[in-house]
CSV table of C-alpha atoms and ligand atoms in Angstrom, one decimal:
chain,number,residue,atom,x,y,z
A,343,MET,CA,0.1,0.2,0.0
A,344,ALA,CA,1.2,3.3,-0.6
A,345,LYS,CA,2.6,5.4,2.2
A,346,ASN,CA,0.4,7.9,3.7
A,347,ILE,CA,1.7,11.5,3.2
A,348,LYS,CA,2.3,13.4,6.4
A,349,ARG,CA,2.5,17.1,6.9
A,350,PRO,CA,6.0,18.6,7.0
A,351,LYS,CA,7.6,18.8,10.5
A,352,GLY,CA,6.9,22.1,12.2
A,353,THR,CA,3.6,22.8,10.2
A,354,GLU,CA,0.2,22.6,11.8
A,355,ASP,CA,-3.3,21.9,10.9
A,356,VAL,CA,-6.0,23.9,11.8
A,357,LEU,CA,-9.4,22.1,12.2
A,358,PRO,CA,-12.4,23.3,12.0
A,359,LYS,CA,-13.0,22.3,15.8
A,360,THR,CA,-10.5,25.1,16.7
A,361,VAL,CA,-10.4,27.3,14.0
A,362,SER,CA,-13.0,29.7,15.9
A,363,ARG,CA,-10.0,30.4,18.4
A,364,TRP,CA,-7.8,31.5,15.4
A,365,GLN,CA,-11.1,33.6,14.2
A,366,THR,CA,-10.8,35.3,17.6
A,367,ILE,CA,-7.6,36.2,18.1
A,368,GLU,CA,-7.5,37.6,14.1
A,369,LYS,CA,-11.3,39.8,14.9
A,370,ILE,CA,-9.9,41.1,18.1
A,371,ALA,CA,-6.6,42.1,16.5
A,372,ARG,CA,-8.3,43.5,13.4
A,373,GLU,CA,-10.6,45.8,15.7
A,374,THR,CA,-8.0,46.7,18.0
A,375,ALA,CA,-5.6,48.0,14.9
A,376,GLU,CA,-8.3,49.7,13.3
A,377,ASN,CA,-9.3,51.9,16.6
A,378,PHE,CA,-5.6,53.0,16.7
A,379,GLY,CA,-6.0,54.1,13.0
A,380,PHE,CA,-3.9,50.9,11.7
A,381,LYS,CA,-4.6,49.9,8.0
A,382,GLU,CA,-4.5,46.3,7.0
A,383,ILE,CA,-1.9,45.4,4.5
A,384,ARG,CA,-1.6,42.1,2.5
A,385,ILE,CA,1.8,41.2,1.0
A,386,PRO,CA,3.5,38.4,-1.0
A,387,THR,CA,4.7,35.1,0.7
A,388,PHE,CA,8.0,35.0,-0.7
A,389,GLU,CA,10.4,38.0,-1.7
A,390,GLU,CA,13.6,38.5,-3.2
A,391,THR,CA,16.0,36.7,-0.6
A,392,ASP,CA,18.6,40.1,-0.7
A,393,LEU,CA,15.3,41.6,0.9
A,394,PHE,CA,16.0,39.9,4.0
A,395,MET,CA,19.6,39.5,3.7
A,396,ARG,CA,19.7,43.7,3.5
A,397,SER,CA,17.0,44.1,6.2
A,398,VAL,CA,16.7,41.4,8.9
A,399,GLY,CA,20.6,41.3,8.7
A,400,GLU,CA,23.5,39.1,7.6
A,401,THR,CA,24.7,38.4,11.5
A,402,THR,CA,21.1,37.5,12.3
A,403,ASP,CA,19.9,33.7,13.1
A,404,VAL,CA,17.0,34.1,11.0
A,405,VAL,CA,19.4,34.9,7.8
A,406,GLN,CA,22.2,32.6,8.8
A,407,LYS,CA,20.2,29.6,9.7
A,408,GLU,CA,16.6,29.7,9.3
A,409,MET,CA,15.3,31.1,5.7
A,410,PHE,CA,13.7,28.6,3.5
A,411,THR,CA,15.4,30.0,0.4
A,412,VAL,CA,14.5,28.5,-3.0
A,413,THR,CA,16.4,29.4,-6.6
A,414,ALA,CA,14.4,29.5,-9.8
A,415,GLY,CA,16.7,30.3,-12.8
A,416,ASP,CA,18.7,33.2,-11.8
A,417,SER,CA,16.7,34.3,-9.2
A,418,SER,CA,16.6,33.6,-5.5
A,419,PHE,CA,13.6,33.8,-3.4
A,420,THR,CA,13.1,33.3,0.4
A,421,LEU,CA,9.4,32.6,2.1
A,422,ARG,CA,9.2,35.6,4.2
A,423,PRO,CA,10.5,34.9,7.9
A,424,GLU,CA,8.8,38.0,9.2
A,425,GLY,CA,6.5,40.6,8.0
A,426,THR,CA,8.5,43.9,8.5
A,427,ALA,CA,10.9,43.7,5.5
A,428,GLY,CA,8.3,42.9,3.1
A,429,THR,CA,6.0,45.6,4.2
A,430,ILE,CA,8.5,48.2,4.1
A,431,ARG,CA,9.4,46.9,0.7
A,432,ALA,CA,5.3,47.4,-0.3
A,433,VAL,CA,5.6,50.8,1.1
A,434,MET,CA,8.2,51.8,-0.9
A,435,GLN,CA,7.2,50.2,-3.9
A,436,ASN,CA,3.7,51.8,-4.0
A,437,GLY,CA,4.8,55.2,-2.9
A,438,MET,CA,3.0,54.8,0.1
A,439,LEU,CA,5.6,57.8,2.0
A,440,ASN,CA,4.1,60.2,-0.1
A,441,ASP,CA,0.7,60.3,1.6
A,442,ALA,CA,0.1,62.0,5.0
A,443,LEU,CA,2.6,60.4,7.8
A,444,PRO,CA,2.4,58.8,9.8
A,445,LEU,CA,1.7,55.8,7.9
A,446,LYS,CA,0.1,53.1,10.1
A,447,LEU,CA,-0.6,49.5,8.6
A,448,PHE,CA,-1.0,46.2,10.2
A,449,TYR,CA,-1.2,42.6,8.7
A,450,ILE,CA,-1.7,39.0,9.8
A,451,LEU,CA,0.4,36.5,8.0
A,452,SER,CA,2.1,33.6,8.0
A,453,CYS,CA,6.0,33.2,8.5
A,454,PHE,CA,8.7,30.6,7.7
A,455,ARG,CA,11.6,29.9,9.7
A,456,HIS,CA,13.6,26.8,9.5
A,457,GLU,CA,14.0,26.1,13.3
A,458,ARG,CA,13.9,23.0,15.5
A,459,PRO,CA,10.1,22.6,16.3
A,460,GLN,CA,9.3,22.6,19.8
A,461,ALA,CA,5.9,23.9,21.7
A,462,GLY,CA,5.4,27.4,20.6
A,463,ARG,CA,8.1,27.1,17.9
A,464,LEU,CA,7.0,26.3,14.5
A,465,ARG,CA,8.5,26.5,11.1
A,466,GLU,CA,5.5,28.0,9.8
A,467,PHE,CA,3.7,30.0,12.0
A,468,HIS,CA,1.5,33.1,12.1
A,469,GLN,CA,2.1,36.7,13.4
A,470,PHE,CA,-0.4,39.7,14.0
A,471,GLY,CA,2.1,42.6,13.2
A,472,ALA,CA,1.7,46.6,13.3
A,473,GLU,CA,4.1,49.1,11.4
A,474,MET,CA,4.3,53.0,11.9
A,475,ALA,CA,6.4,55.2,9.6
A,476,GLY,CA,7.1,58.9,9.5
A,477,SER,CA,7.4,59.7,13.4
A,478,PRO,CA,10.7,60.0,15.2
A,479,LEU,CA,8.9,61.0,18.7
A,480,PRO,CA,8.6,58.7,21.4
A,481,ALA,CA,5.1,59.1,21.2
A,482,ALA,CA,4.9,57.1,18.7
A,483,ASP,CA,7.0,54.3,20.2
A,484,ALA,CA,4.2,54.5,23.2
A,485,GLU,CA,1.3,54.2,20.8
A,486,VAL,CA,2.8,51.4,19.4
A,487,ILE,CA,3.5,49.4,22.4
A,488,SER,CA,0.0,50.6,23.7
A,489,LEU,CA,-1.8,48.9,20.6
A,490,ALA,CA,0.1,45.8,21.5
A,491,LYS,CA,-0.8,45.6,25.1
A,492,SER,CA,-4.5,46.7,24.1
A,493,LEU,CA,-4.9,44.0,22.1
A,494,LEU,CA,-3.2,41.6,24.8
A,495,ASP,CA,-5.5,42.7,27.3
A,496,ARG,CA,-8.8,42.6,24.9
A,497,LEU,CA,-7.9,39.0,24.3
A,498,GLY,CA,-7.7,38.4,27.9
A,499,ILE,CA,-4.4,37.5,28.6
A,500,ARG,CA,-2.9,38.3,31.9
A,501,ASN,CA,0.5,38.2,33.8
A,502,ILE,CA,2.2,39.2,30.9
A,503,LYS,CA,5.2,41.4,31.3
A,504,LEU,CA,6.7,44.2,29.1
A,505,TYR,CA,10.5,44.5,29.1
A,506,ILE,CA,11.7,47.5,27.0
A,507,ASN,CA,15.4,48.9,26.1
A,508,SER,CA,17.0,51.3,24.2
A,509,ILE,CA,19.9,50.2,21.8
A,510,GLY,CA,20.7,53.5,20.8
A,511,CYS,CA,21.6,54.7,17.6
A,512,PRO,CA,24.7,54.5,15.2
A,513,VAL,CA,26.4,57.1,17.5
A,514,CYS,CA,26.2,55.5,20.5
A,515,ARG,CA,26.2,51.7,19.6
A,516,ALA,CA,29.6,52.5,18.1
A,517,ARG,CA,31.3,53.5,21.8
A,518,TYR,CA,29.2,50.5,22.9
A,519,TYR,CA,30.4,48.0,20.4
A,520,ASP,CA,34.1,49.0,21.6
A,521,SER,CA,33.8,48.3,25.2
A,522,LEU,CA,31.9,45.3,24.5
A,523,ARG,CA,34.4,43.6,21.9
A,524,GLU,CA,36.9,44.7,24.7
A,525,TYR,CA,35.0,42.5,27.4
A,526,PHE,CA,34.7,39.6,25.1
A,527,GLU,CA,38.2,39.6,23.9
A,528,GLY,CA,39.5,37.5,26.8
A,529,SER,CA,36.9,34.7,26.5
A,530,LYS,CA,37.1,34.8,22.7
A,531,ASP,CA,38.0,31.1,22.0
A,532,LYS,CA,35.2,29.8,24.6
A,533,LEU,CA,32.6,31.8,22.4
A,534,CYS,CA,30.6,29.9,19.8
A,535,MET,CA,31.6,29.6,16.3
A,536,THR,CA,28.8,32.1,15.3
A,537,CYS,CA,29.3,34.7,18.2
A,538,GLN,CA,33.2,34.3,17.2
A,539,GLU,CA,32.3,35.9,14.0
A,540,ARG,CA,29.6,38.1,15.4
A,541,LEU,CA,32.2,39.5,17.8
A,542,VAL,CA,33.6,41.1,14.6
A,543,LYS,CA,30.7,42.3,12.8
A,544,ASN,CA,28.0,42.9,15.6
A,545,PRO,CA,29.4,41.8,18.9
A,546,MET,CA,25.4,43.1,20.5
A,547,ARG,CA,24.3,40.0,18.8
A,548,ILE,CA,26.1,38.1,21.1
A,549,LEU,CA,23.8,38.9,24.1
A,550,ASP,CA,21.0,37.4,22.1
A,551,CYS,CA,22.8,33.9,21.5
A,552,LYS,CA,20.8,30.7,22.8
A,553,SER,CA,24.0,29.1,23.7
A,554,GLU,CA,24.4,28.5,27.4
A,555,ILE,CA,28.0,29.1,27.4
A,556,CYS,CA,27.8,32.5,25.4
A,557,GLN,CA,24.8,33.4,27.9
A,558,GLU,CA,27.4,32.7,30.7
A,559,ILE,CA,30.4,34.5,29.3
A,560,ALA,CA,28.0,37.8,28.5
A,561,LYS,CA,26.4,37.6,32.0
A,562,ASP,CA,28.7,40.6,33.1
A,563,ALA,CA,29.0,42.4,29.7
A,564,PRO,CA,28.6,46.3,29.9
A,565,VAL,CA,25.0,47.4,29.0
A,566,ILE,CA,23.8,49.7,26.3
A,567,THR,CA,21.9,51.8,28.6
A,568,ASP,CA,25.0,52.9,30.0
A,569,TYR,CA,26.3,54.0,26.5
A,570,LEU,CA,23.5,56.0,25.0
A,571,CYS,CA,24.1,59.7,23.6
A,572,GLU,CA,22.2,62.5,24.7
A,573,GLU,CA,19.2,62.4,22.0
A,574,CYS,CA,18.8,58.5,22.6
A,575,SER,CA,18.7,58.7,26.5
A,576,ALA,CA,16.3,61.5,26.3
A,577,HIS,CA,14.1,59.4,23.6
A,578,PHE,CA,14.1,56.5,26.2
A,579,ALA,CA,13.5,59.0,29.2
A,580,LYS,CA,10.6,60.3,27.1
A,581,LEU,CA,9.2,56.9,26.3
A,582,GLN,CA,9.0,55.7,30.1
A,583,GLU,CA,7.2,58.7,31.2
A,584,TYR,CA,4.2,58.2,28.5
A,585,LEU,CA,4.1,54.8,29.3
A,586,GLN,CA,3.6,55.9,33.1
A,587,LEU,CA,1.1,58.7,31.8
A,588,ARG,CA,-0.8,55.7,30.0
A,589,GLY,CA,-0.5,53.3,33.1
A,590,ILE,CA,1.2,50.6,31.6
A,591,GLU,CA,3.8,48.8,33.7
A,592,TYR,CA,6.9,48.1,32.2
A,593,SER,CA,10.8,47.0,33.5
A,594,VAL,CA,13.9,48.3,32.0
A,595,ASN,CA,15.8,44.9,30.5
A,596,PRO,CA,19.0,46.1,29.2
A,597,ARG,CA,19.7,42.5,28.0
A,598,ILE,CA,16.9,42.8,25.2
A,599,VAL,CA,18.5,43.4,22.1
A,600,ARG,CA,16.0,41.6,19.6
A,601,GLY,CA,16.9,39.2,17.0
A,602,LEU,CA,16.8,41.3,14.0
A,603,ASP,CA,19.4,43.8,12.9
A,604,TYR,CA,17.3,46.8,12.1
A,605,TYR,CA,16.4,48.1,15.2
A,606,THR,CA,17.6,51.2,16.8
A,607,LYS,CA,16.7,53.2,20.0
A,608,THR,CA,13.4,51.5,21.5
A,609,VAL,CA,13.2,47.4,21.5
A,610,PHE,CA,10.4,45.9,23.7
A,611,GLU,CA,8.8,42.2,24.4
A,612,PHE,CA,6.1,40.9,26.1
A,613,VAL,CA,7.0,37.7,28.0
A,614,THR,CA,5.1,35.5,30.0
A,615,THR,CA,6.8,32.6,32.2
A,616,GLU,CA,3.6,30.5,32.1
A,617,ILE,CA,4.1,28.5,29.0
A,618,GLY,CA,7.8,27.5,29.0
A,619,ALA,CA,10.8,28.6,27.0
A,620,GLN,CA,8.7,30.1,24.5
A,621,GLY,CA,7.5,32.5,26.4
A,622,THR,CA,7.9,36.1,24.1
A,623,VAL,CA,4.5,36.6,23.1
A,624,CYS,CA,5.5,40.1,21.1
A,625,GLY,CA,8.9,41.8,19.7
A,626,GLY,CA,9.4,44.6,18.6
A,627,GLY,CA,11.4,48.1,18.3
A,628,ARG,CA,12.0,51.0,16.4
A,629,TYR,CA,14.5,51.0,13.0
A,630,ASP,CA,15.0,54.4,12.0
A,631,GLY,CA,17.5,53.3,9.5
A,632,LEU,CA,15.8,50.8,7.5
A,633,ILE,CA,14.1,52.5,4.7
A,634,GLU,CA,16.9,54.5,4.0
A,635,GLN,CA,19.2,51.3,4.2
A,636,LEU,CA,16.9,49.7,1.7
A,637,GLY,CA,17.1,52.7,-0.8
A,638,GLY,CA,14.0,54.8,0.5
A,639,PRO,CA,13.9,58.5,1.9
A,640,LYS,CA,15.1,58.7,5.3
A,641,THR,CA,11.9,57.9,7.5
A,642,PRO,CA,12.2,57.1,11.2
A,643,ALA,CA,10.0,53.9,11.6
A,644,LEU,CA,8.7,51.3,14.1
A,645,GLY,CA,6.7,48.2,14.7
A,646,PHE,CA,6.1,44.9,16.3
A,647,GLY,CA,5.2,41.3,15.8
A,648,MET,CA,3.2,39.1,17.9
A,649,GLY,CA,3.4,35.1,17.5
A,650,ILE,CA,-0.3,33.7,16.8
A,651,GLU,CA,0.3,30.4,18.0
A,652,ARG,CA,2.3,31.8,21.2
A,653,LEU,CA,-0.8,33.5,22.3
A,654,LEU,CA,-3.3,30.8,21.8
A,655,ILE,CA,-1.0,28.6,23.9
A,656,VAL,CA,-1.4,31.5,26.8
A,657,MET,CA,-5.1,31.9,26.1
A,658,GLU,CA,-6.0,28.1,26.5
A,659,LYS,CA,-3.6,27.8,29.4
A,660,GLN,CA,-5.3,30.9,31.3
A,661,GLY,CA,-8.9,29.8,30.2
A,662,CYS,CA,-9.4,33.0,27.8
A,663,GLY,CA,-12.9,33.2,26.2
A,664,PHE,CA,-13.1,32.3,22.6
A,665,MET,CA,-15.8,33.1,20.4
A,666,GLU,CA,-18.5,30.3,19.7
A,667,PRO,CA,-18.3,28.5,16.5
A,668,LYS,CA,-21.6,29.5,14.2
A,669,LYS,CA,-24.3,27.1,15.1
A,670,CYS,CA,-27.2,25.8,12.5
A,671,ASP,CA,-30.6,27.8,12.9
A,672,VAL,CA,-32.5,25.2,10.9
A,673,TYR,CA,-32.3,21.8,9.7
A,674,PHE,CA,-34.8,20.6,7.3
A,675,VAL,CA,-35.6,16.9,8.0
A,676,ASN,CA,-36.8,15.8,4.6
A,677,MET,CA,-38.1,12.6,3.1
A,678,GLY,CA,-38.7,11.8,-0.5
A,679,GLU,CA,-37.6,14.0,-3.5
A,680,ALA,CA,-40.4,16.5,-3.6
A,681,ALA,CA,-39.7,17.1,0.2
A,682,ARG,CA,-35.6,17.7,-0.6
A,683,ASN,CA,-36.7,19.9,-3.4
A,684,LYS,CA,-38.8,22.0,-1.2
A,685,ALA,CA,-36.1,21.8,1.5
A,686,ILE,CA,-33.6,23.0,-1.0
A,687,GLN,CA,-35.9,25.9,-1.9
A,688,LEU,CA,-36.7,27.3,1.6
A,689,ALA,CA,-33.1,26.9,2.8
A,690,SER,CA,-31.9,29.2,0.2
A,691,ASP,CA,-34.7,31.8,1.0
A,692,LEU,CA,-33.7,31.5,4.5
A,693,ARG,CA,-29.4,31.8,3.6
A,694,GLU,CA,-30.1,34.6,1.5
A,695,ILE,CA,-31.5,36.6,4.4
A,696,GLY,CA,-28.6,35.4,6.2
A,697,TYR,CA,-29.3,32.3,8.1
A,698,PHE,CA,-27.3,29.0,8.7
A,699,ALA,CA,-29.5,26.4,7.3
A,700,GLU,CA,-29.1,22.7,6.1
A,701,PHE,CA,-30.8,19.8,5.0
A,702,ASP,CA,-30.4,16.1,4.8
A,703,LEU,CA,-27.9,15.6,1.4
A,704,VAL,CA,-27.2,11.9,1.9
A,705,GLY,CA,-30.5,10.2,1.7
A,706,ARG,CA,-30.7,9.1,5.7
A,707,GLU,CA,-34.3,7.8,7.0
A,708,PHE,CA,-36.1,10.1,9.4
A,709,LYS,CA,-34.8,9.1,12.4
A,710,PRO,CA,-31.0,9.3,11.6
A,711,GLN,CA,-31.9,12.7,10.2
A,712,MET,CA,-33.1,13.6,13.4
A,713,LYS,CA,-30.4,12.6,15.5
A,714,TYR,CA,-27.9,14.2,13.3
A,715,ALA,CA,-29.8,17.6,13.6
A,716,ASN,CA,-29.6,17.0,17.1
A,717,ASN,CA,-25.8,16.1,16.9
A,718,ILE,CA,-25.2,19.6,15.1
A,719,GLY,CA,-27.0,21.5,17.9
A,720,ALA,CA,-29.6,22.6,15.0
A,721,ARG,CA,-31.8,25.4,16.9
A,722,PHE,CA,-34.9,24.6,15.2
A,723,ILE,CA,-36.1,21.7,12.7
A,724,ILE,CA,-38.5,21.5,10.0
A,725,VAL,CA,-39.7,18.1,9.2
A,726,LEU,CA,-40.9,18.2,5.1
A,727,GLY,CA,-42.7,14.7,3.7
A,728,ASP,CA,-45.3,13.8,1.5
A,729,ASN,CA,-48.1,15.3,4.0
A,730,GLU,CA,-46.5,18.9,4.4
A,731,ILE,CA,-46.0,18.9,0.8
A,732,GLU,CA,-49.4,18.2,-0.1
A,733,SER,CA,-51.0,20.8,2.7
A,734,GLY,CA,-48.2,23.6,1.9
A,735,LYS,CA,-47.9,23.8,6.1
A,736,ALA,CA,-45.2,22.4,8.2
A,737,ARG,CA,-43.9,22.6,11.9
A,738,VAL,CA,-41.2,24.7,13.1
A,739,LYS,CA,-39.8,23.0,16.2
A,740,PHE,CA,-37.7,24.9,18.7
A,741,MET,CA,-35.0,22.5,20.1
A,742,GLU,CA,-34.3,24.3,23.3
A,743,THR,CA,-37.8,23.9,24.4
A,744,GLY,CA,-39.8,21.4,22.3
A,745,GLU,CA,-42.1,23.9,21.6
A,746,GLN,CA,-43.9,23.7,17.9
A,747,LEU,CA,-45.2,26.3,15.9
A,748,ASP,CA,-47.1,26.3,12.5
A,749,ILE,CA,-45.4,27.7,9.2
A,750,THR,CA,-46.8,27.6,5.8
A,751,LEU,CA,-44.4,26.8,2.7
A,752,ASP,CA,-45.2,29.3,0.6
A,753,GLY,CA,-44.0,33.0,-0.2
A,754,SER,CA,-44.5,34.2,3.5
A,755,PHE,CA,-42.3,31.3,5.0
A,756,ALA,CA,-39.0,33.0,5.3
A,757,ASP,CA,-40.8,36.6,6.9
A,758,ARG,CA,-42.4,34.0,9.3
A,759,PHE,CA,-39.3,32.1,10.2
A,760,ASP,CA,-37.5,35.3,10.8
A,761,GLU,CA,-40.4,36.3,13.1
A,762,ILE,CA,-40.5,33.1,15.0
A,763,TYR,CA,-36.6,33.4,15.3
A,764,TYR,CA,-36.9,36.9,16.5
A,765,GLU,CA,-39.3,35.8,18.9
A,766,LYS,CA,-37.2,32.9,20.4
A,767,LEU,CA,-33.9,33.8,20.1
A,768,LEU,CA,-33.6,37.6,20.1
A,769,ASP,CA,-30.0,37.6,21.1
A,770,SER,CA,-28.6,35.5,18.6
A,771,ILE,CA,-30.3,37.0,15.8
A,772,PRO,CA,-28.0,37.0,12.4
A,773,GLU,CA,-26.9,40.1,11.4
A,774,THR,CA,-28.9,40.8,8.1
A,775,SER,CA,-32.1,39.9,10.0
A,776,ALA,CA,-31.6,41.8,12.9
A,777,MET,CA,-30.6,45.0,10.8
A,778,LYS,CA,-33.9,44.4,9.0
A,779,ALA,CA,-36.0,44.5,12.4
A,780,LEU,CA,-34.2,47.5,13.1
A,781,THR,CA,-35.0,49.4,10.0
A,782,GLY,CA,-38.7,47.8,10.1
A,783,ALA,CA,-38.9,49.4,13.4
A,784,ALA,CA,-37.6,52.8,12.3
A,785,GLU,CA,-39.9,52.8,9.4
A,786,GLU,CA,-43.1,52.1,11.6
A,787,ASP,CA,-41.8,55.1,13.8
A,788,LYS,CA,-42.2,57.6,11.2
B,2212,ATP,P1,12.6,34.0,19.7
B,2212,ATP,O1,13.4,34.3,20.2
B,2212,ATP,O2,11.5,33.0,20.3
B,2212,ATP,O3,13.2,32.7,18.8
B,2212,ATP,P2,12.5,36.0,17.7
B,2212,ATP,O4,13.1,36.9,18.3
B,2212,ATP,O5,13.2,35.2,17.0
B,2212,ATP,O6,12.2,34.8,19.0
B,2212,ATP,P3,10.9,37.6,16.3
B,2212,ATP,O7,11.4,37.6,15.2
B,2212,ATP,O8,10.8,38.9,17.1
B,2212,ATP,O9,11.1,36.5,17.3
B,2212,ATP,O10,9.2,37.5,16.0
B,2212,ATP,C1,8.3,38.3,16.5
B,2212,ATP,C2,7.3,36.7,17.1
B,2212,ATP,O11,7.1,35.9,16.4
B,2212,ATP,C3,8.1,36.2,18.3
B,2212,ATP,O12,7.8,36.9,19.9
B,2212,ATP,C4,7.3,35.2,18.5
B,2212,ATP,O13,6.0,35.1,19.3
B,2212,ATP,C5,6.7,35.0,17.1
B,2212,ATP,N1,7.8,34.0,16.6
B,2212,ATP,C6,9.2,34.1,16.1
B,2212,ATP,N2,9.3,32.7,16.0
B,2212,ATP,C7,8.7,31.7,15.9
B,2212,ATP,C8,8.5,30.4,15.6
B,2212,ATP,N3,9.4,29.6,15.2
B,2212,ATP,N4,7.3,30.0,16.1
B,2212,ATP,C9,6.0,30.4,16.4
B,2212,ATP,N5,6.4,31.4,16.7
B,2212,ATP,C10,7.3,32.4,16.5
B,2213,MG,MG1,14.2,33.0,16.6
């Protein structure tokens, strides 16, 4: 027998049973971002490899070890490992920096990184991200952090800590790199191979190394906050003032340098200790040099990425609420050809005004159809057989109480069903129907 094909390691199937959890996060994320004035952008799944080399940076884990790259002809393409680079590329290519600034964008997308799969660490994962371009002010940093915090709050996530740091600008970083190099020089040979290289190209990256030996060596390394220039230092102080003003709790953690090369000044992470080692749910920061570095006009910008799988793990652990999957409003139990044809017609009338309607499609007997309707939790059942077709009348059974109401199977059917539904289940009336009820009421008022 042929071997069954399995999904690739580090990927996940989201089944109908749990998809409403994803929909909950996506819906609240969209709403929250829009309330902050961010607009959605959708970008390609893959980009030219050079884009990530030039933005994410050649000394990062992502570029050095984690990219899924394919060559096609003379070109090299990479599946996006994050959303910022592609978003900024799209912003520049579509001339969006000519619009009124700041430009505020958000996205929900899949990312691809060739990592060792573990809980909360996948090869295909998903991010909600936001980017703001055009403001150098620390008020913008506070606004972006506040968007992330607001989303976490609205999802019901608790006990999550915000860590902030400033990794300065190229001016203060030059001085800092010198003293880092001096610090690591003595134990150079004990660092991992990657960090030995980092020592030359970007010594700050060593602080972000996941190897225990490197972490141990880095324990007493000088901290960036002691090397900030006046401007970066003032920016960082002002940001903290704004966070306090908004009542957002934070701790300064000079160890946070972030995994991507393009950051300047503010960097931040939201971390929980409740889900094991992969507790960083959100990471972000300012990247004032990136747009220029990619050939655009000098434009300050900042943003963050939030891992949706990690959000889900925390939410499940903390027992946060999710939207209920949509329930079947009405099931037509139908016996015989004529009854099925009627069911098809009535169901389509109801679907047109926003109801979730189903009927038997596999030719089951009466009892199994009733059982099926029960299993899917149908709110109402309408039985259609020869008698009903002949008399043009049927009974609507309200499953919650077992109560039965009369309905005629003519042109008034949908209106009558709407009436019954409205009477029994006012709270869960579908939107289109609720709107009709409202406009109807408004017209009566006239
Ligand atoms: P980590 O240190 O955990 O590897 P990172 O610094 O590589 O994270 P970022 O590039 O900042 O992560 O990505 C932003 C967010 O995306 C992370 O905070 C995390 O929630 C999520 N994320 C990153 N890599 C993965 C992955 N392989 N699987 C699932 N989520 C991920
Ligand atoms: Mg990583």
